[in-house]
CSV table of C-alpha atoms and ligand atoms in Angstrom, one decimal:
chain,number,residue,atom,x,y,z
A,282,UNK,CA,0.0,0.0,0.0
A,283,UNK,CA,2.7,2.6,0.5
A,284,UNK,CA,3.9,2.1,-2.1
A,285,UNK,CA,0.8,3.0,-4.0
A,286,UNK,CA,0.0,6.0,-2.5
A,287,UNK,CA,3.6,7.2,-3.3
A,288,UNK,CA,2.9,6.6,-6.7
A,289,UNK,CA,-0.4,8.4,-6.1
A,290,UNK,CA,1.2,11.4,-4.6
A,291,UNK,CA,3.4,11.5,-7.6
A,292,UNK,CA,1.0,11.8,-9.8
A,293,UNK,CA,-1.1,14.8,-8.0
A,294,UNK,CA,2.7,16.7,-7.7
A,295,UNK,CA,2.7,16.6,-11.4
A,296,UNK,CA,-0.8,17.3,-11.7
A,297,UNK,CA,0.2,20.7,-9.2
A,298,UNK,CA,2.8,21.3,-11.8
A,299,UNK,CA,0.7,21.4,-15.2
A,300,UNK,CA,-2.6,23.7,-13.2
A,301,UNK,CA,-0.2,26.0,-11.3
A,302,UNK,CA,-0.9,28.8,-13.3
A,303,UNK,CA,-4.6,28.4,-12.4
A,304,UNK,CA,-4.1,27.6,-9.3
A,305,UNK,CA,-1.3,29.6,-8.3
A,306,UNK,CA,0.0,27.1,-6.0
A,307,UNK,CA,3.3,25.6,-7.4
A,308,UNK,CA,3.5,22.4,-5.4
A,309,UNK,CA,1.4,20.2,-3.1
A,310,UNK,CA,1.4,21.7,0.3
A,311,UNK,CA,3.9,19.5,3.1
A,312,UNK,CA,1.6,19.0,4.9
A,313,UNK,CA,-1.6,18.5,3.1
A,314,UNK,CA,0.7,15.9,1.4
A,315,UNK,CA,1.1,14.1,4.6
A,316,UNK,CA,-2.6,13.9,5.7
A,317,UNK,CA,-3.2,12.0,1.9
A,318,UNK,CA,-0.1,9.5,3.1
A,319,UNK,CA,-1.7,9.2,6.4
A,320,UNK,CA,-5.4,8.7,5.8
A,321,UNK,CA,-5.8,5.2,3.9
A,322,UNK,CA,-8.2,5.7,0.8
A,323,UNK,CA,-8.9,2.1,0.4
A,324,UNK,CA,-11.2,2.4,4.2
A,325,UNK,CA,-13.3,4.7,2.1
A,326,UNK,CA,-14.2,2.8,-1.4
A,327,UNK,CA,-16.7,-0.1,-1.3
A,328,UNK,CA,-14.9,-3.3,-1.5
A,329,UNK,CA,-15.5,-4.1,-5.9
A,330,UNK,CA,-13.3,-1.0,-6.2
A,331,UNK,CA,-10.4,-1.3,-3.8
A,332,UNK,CA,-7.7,-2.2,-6.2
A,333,UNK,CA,-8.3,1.0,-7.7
A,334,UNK,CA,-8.3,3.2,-4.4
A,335,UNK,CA,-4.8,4.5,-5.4
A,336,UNK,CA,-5.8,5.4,-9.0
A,337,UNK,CA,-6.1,9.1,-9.5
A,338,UNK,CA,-9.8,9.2,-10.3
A,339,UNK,CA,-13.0,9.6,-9.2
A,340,UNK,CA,-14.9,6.3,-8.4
A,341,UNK,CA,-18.6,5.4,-7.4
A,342,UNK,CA,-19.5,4.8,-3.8
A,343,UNK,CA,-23.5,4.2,-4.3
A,344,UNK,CA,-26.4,6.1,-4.5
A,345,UNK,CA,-25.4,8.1,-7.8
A,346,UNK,CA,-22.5,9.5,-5.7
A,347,UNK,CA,-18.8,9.6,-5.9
A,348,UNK,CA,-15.7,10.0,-4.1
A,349,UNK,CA,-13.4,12.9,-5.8
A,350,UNK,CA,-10.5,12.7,-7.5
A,351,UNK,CA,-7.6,12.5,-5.4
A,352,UNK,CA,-6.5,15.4,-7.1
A,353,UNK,CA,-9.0,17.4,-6.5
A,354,UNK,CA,-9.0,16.4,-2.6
A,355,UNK,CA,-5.3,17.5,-2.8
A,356,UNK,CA,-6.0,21.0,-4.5
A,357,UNK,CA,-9.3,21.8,-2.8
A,358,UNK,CA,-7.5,21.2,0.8
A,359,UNK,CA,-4.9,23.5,-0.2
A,360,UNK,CA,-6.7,26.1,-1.5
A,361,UNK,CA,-8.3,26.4,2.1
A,362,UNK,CA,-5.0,27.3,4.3
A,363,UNK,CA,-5.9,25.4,7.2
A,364,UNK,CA,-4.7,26.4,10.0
A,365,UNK,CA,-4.4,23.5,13.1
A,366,UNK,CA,-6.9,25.7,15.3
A,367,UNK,CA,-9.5,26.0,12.6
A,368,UNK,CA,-12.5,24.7,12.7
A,369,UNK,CA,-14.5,23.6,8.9
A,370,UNK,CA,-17.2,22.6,7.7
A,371,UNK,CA,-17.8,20.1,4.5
A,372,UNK,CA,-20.8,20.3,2.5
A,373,UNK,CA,-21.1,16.7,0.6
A,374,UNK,CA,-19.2,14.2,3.0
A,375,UNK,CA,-19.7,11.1,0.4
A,376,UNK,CA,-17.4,8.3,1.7
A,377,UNK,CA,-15.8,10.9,4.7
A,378,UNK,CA,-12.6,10.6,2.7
A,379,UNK,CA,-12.5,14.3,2.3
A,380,UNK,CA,-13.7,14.9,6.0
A,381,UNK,CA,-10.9,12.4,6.9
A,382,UNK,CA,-7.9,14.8,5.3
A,383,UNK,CA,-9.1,18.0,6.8
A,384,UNK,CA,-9.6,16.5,9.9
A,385,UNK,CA,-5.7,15.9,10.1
A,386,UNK,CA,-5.4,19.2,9.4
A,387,UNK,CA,-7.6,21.3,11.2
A,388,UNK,CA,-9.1,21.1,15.0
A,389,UNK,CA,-12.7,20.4,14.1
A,390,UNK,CA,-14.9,19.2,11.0
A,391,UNK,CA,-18.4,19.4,10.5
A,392,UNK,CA,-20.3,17.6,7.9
A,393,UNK,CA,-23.0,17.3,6.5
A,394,UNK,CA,-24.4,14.7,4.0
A,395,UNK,CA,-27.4,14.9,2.0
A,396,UNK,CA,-28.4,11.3,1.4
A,397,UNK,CA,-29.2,9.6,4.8
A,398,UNK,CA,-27.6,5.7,4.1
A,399,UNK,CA,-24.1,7.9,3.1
A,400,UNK,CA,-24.3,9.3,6.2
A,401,UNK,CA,-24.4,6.4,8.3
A,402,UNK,CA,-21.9,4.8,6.3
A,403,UNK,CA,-19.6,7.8,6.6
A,404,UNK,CA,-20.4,7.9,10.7
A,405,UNK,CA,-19.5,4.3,11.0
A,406,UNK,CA,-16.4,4.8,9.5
A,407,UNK,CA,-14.7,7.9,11.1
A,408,UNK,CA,-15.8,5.8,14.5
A,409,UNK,CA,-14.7,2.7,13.4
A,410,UNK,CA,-10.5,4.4,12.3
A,411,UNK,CA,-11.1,6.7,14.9
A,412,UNK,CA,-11.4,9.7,13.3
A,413,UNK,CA,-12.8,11.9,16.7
A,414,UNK,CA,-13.0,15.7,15.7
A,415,UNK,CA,-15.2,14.9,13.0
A,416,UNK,CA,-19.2,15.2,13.3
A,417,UNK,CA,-21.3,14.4,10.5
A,418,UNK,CA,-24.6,14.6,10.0
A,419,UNK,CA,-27.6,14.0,7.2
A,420,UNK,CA,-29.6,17.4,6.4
A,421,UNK,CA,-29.8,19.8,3.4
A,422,UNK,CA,-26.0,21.3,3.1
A,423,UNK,CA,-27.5,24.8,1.7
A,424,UNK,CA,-28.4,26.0,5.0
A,425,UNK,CA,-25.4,25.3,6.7
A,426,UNK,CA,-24.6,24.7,10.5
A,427,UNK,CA,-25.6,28.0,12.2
A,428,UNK,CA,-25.1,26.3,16.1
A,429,UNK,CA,-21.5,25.5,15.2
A,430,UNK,CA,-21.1,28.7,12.6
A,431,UNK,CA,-18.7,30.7,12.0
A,432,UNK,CA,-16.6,28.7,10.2
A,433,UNK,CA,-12.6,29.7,9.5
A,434,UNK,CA,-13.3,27.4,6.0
A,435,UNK,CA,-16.2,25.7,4.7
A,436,UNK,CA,-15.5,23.0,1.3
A,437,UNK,CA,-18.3,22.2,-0.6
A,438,UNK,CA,-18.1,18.9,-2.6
A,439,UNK,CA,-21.0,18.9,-5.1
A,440,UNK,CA,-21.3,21.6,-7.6
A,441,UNK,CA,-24.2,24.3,-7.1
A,442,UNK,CA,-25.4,26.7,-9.4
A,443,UNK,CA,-25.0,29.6,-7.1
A,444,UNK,CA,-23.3,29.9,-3.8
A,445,UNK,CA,-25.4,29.6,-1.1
A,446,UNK,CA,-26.1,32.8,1.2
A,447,UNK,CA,-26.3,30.9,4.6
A,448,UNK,CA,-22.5,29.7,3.5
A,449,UNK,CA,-21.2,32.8,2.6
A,450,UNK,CA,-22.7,34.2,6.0
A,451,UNK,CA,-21.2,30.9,8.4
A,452,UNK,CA,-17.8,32.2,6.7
A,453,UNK,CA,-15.6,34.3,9.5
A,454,UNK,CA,-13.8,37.2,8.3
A,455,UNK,CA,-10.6,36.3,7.3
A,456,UNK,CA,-12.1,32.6,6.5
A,457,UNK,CA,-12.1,31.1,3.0
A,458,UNK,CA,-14.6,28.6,1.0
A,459,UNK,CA,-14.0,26.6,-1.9
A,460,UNK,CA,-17.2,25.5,-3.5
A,461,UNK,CA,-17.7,24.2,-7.4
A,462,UNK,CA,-19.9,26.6,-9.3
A,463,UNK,CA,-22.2,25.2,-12.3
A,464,UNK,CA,-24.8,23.4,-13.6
A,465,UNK,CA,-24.9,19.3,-13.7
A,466,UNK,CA,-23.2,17.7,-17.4
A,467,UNK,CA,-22.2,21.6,-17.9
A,468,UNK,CA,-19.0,24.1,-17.2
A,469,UNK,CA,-18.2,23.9,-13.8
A,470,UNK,CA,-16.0,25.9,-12.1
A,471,UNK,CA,-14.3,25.6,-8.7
A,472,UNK,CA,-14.5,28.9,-7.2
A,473,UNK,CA,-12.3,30.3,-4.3
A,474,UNK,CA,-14.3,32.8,-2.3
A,475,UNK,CA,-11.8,34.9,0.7
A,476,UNK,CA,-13.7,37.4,2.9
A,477,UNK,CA,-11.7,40.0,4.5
A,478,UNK,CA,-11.8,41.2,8.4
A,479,UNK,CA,-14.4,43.7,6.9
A,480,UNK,CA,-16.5,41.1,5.9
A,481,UNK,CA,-15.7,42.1,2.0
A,482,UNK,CA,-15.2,39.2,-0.6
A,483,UNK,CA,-13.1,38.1,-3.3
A,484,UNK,CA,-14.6,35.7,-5.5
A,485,UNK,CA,-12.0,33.7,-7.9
A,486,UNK,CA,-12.6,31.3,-11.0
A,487,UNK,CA,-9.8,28.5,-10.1
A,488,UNK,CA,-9.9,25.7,-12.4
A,489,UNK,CA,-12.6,23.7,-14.5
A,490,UNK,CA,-14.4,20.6,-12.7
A,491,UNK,CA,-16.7,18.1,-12.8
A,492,UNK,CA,-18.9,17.6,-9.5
A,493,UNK,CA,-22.2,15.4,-8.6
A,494,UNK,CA,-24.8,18.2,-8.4
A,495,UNK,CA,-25.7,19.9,-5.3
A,496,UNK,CA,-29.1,18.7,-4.3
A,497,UNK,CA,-31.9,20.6,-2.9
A,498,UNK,CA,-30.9,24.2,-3.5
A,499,UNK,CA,-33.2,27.1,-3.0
A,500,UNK,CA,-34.8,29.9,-4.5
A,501,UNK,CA,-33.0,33.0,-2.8
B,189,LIG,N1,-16.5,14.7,-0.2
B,189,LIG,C1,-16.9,13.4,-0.7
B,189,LIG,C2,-17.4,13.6,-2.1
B,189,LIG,C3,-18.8,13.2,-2.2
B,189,LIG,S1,-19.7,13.5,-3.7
B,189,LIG,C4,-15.9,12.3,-0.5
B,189,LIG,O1,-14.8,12.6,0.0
B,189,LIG,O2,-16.2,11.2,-0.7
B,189,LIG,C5,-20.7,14.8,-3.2
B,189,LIG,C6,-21.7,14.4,-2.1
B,189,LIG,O3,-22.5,15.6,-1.9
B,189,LIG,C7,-22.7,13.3,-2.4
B,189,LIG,O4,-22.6,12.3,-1.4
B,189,LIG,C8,-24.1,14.0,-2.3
B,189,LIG,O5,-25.1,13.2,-1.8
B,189,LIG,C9,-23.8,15.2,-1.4
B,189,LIG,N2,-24.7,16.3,-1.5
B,189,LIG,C10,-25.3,16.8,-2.6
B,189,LIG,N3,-26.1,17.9,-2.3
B,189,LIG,C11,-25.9,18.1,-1.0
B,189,LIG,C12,-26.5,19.0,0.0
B,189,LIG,N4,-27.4,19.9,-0.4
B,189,LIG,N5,-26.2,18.8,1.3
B,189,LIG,C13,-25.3,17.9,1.7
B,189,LIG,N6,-24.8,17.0,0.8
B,189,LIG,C14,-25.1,17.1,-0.5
């Protein structure tokens, strides 16, 4: 296995190399690079699809769903500048493979998971590899956690067509959100939105994506 996942990690560093001008990061993060050695991505694929868990690709994990790209994982963590006191929440928590990197990363993760049975799943397994500073729950992502809000970050793992208000409010000044921005089978775009001490925000197109959609958004 490890060597697998250094393979893995190679390929993400030269996948860094060709988006950097996009991205403006030049090379996976230290220590982001260390939670994707550490947390074992073959806990978090049903079993028919564990000899891929180290293939850089999305792969299917029931219900119409998917776990991302390692790639993506790798960019969308770094994009978010976590800081070991912070406290995030993920919109989308799938498998809990995504919850399971920030978590290493970060002092608390929130999550919330739109289809029940993924839920339970994902519970089950941050309990069962002891994964303790993560709480997921099943609800409707677009509103949010106001009891545990603000957030320093919030990563949103499905794409939406627009970002949802109650997110960019749960956002703390100086906090940042990465969220992909577009409709399903169409351009998406993962956006980086930064909100300044005066509550003032800077919305970025990063990088072309493809994400499941964001279900149940609302009229604002
Ligand atoms: N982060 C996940 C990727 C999961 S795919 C992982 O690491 O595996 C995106 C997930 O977002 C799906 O499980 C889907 O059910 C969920 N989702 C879609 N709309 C949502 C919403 N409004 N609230 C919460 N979760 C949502």
């Amino acid at each position: 296995m490890k060597k697998n996942i250094q393979l893995l990690l190679d390929e993400i560093e030269n996948e860094y190399k060709f988006t950097r001008s996009m991205t403006g990061k030049r090379s996976l993060d230290p220590k982001v690079k260390a939670a994707l050695f550490a947390v074992p991505r073959d806990k978090f694929v049903p079993k028919d699809y564990i000899d891929s868990a180290f293939y850089n690709g999305p792969l299917p994990i029931g219900h119409g769903q998917t776990i991302s790209q390692p790639y993506i994982v790798a960019i969308m963590t770094d994009l978010l500048e976590l800081e070991s006191d912070d406290v995030v929440l993920e919109i989308g928590t799938g498998s809990g493979y995504q919850a399971a990197i920030l978590s290493q990363l970060c002092k608390q993760v929130y999550t919330i998971e739109y289809v029940p049975a993924l839920a339970d799943i994902a519970k089950a397994r941050f309990e069962k590899l002891g994964y303790d500073n993560i709480e997921c729950k099943a609800g409707n992502g677009y509103d949010g956690w106001p009891e545990h809000a603000p957030f320093d970050a919030i990563i949103v793992t499905a794409a939406a067509t627009q970002i949802p208000r109650p997110l960019i409010e749960q956002l703390k000044p100086g906090g940042r959100m990465v969220i992909p921005v577009g409709r399903p089978h169409m351009h998406q775009e993962l956006v980086l939105v930064e909100k300044d001490e005066q509550n003032k925000l800077d919305i970025r197109d990063i990088l072309g994506v493809a994400f499941v959609p964001f279900q149940g958004e609302r009229d604002e």
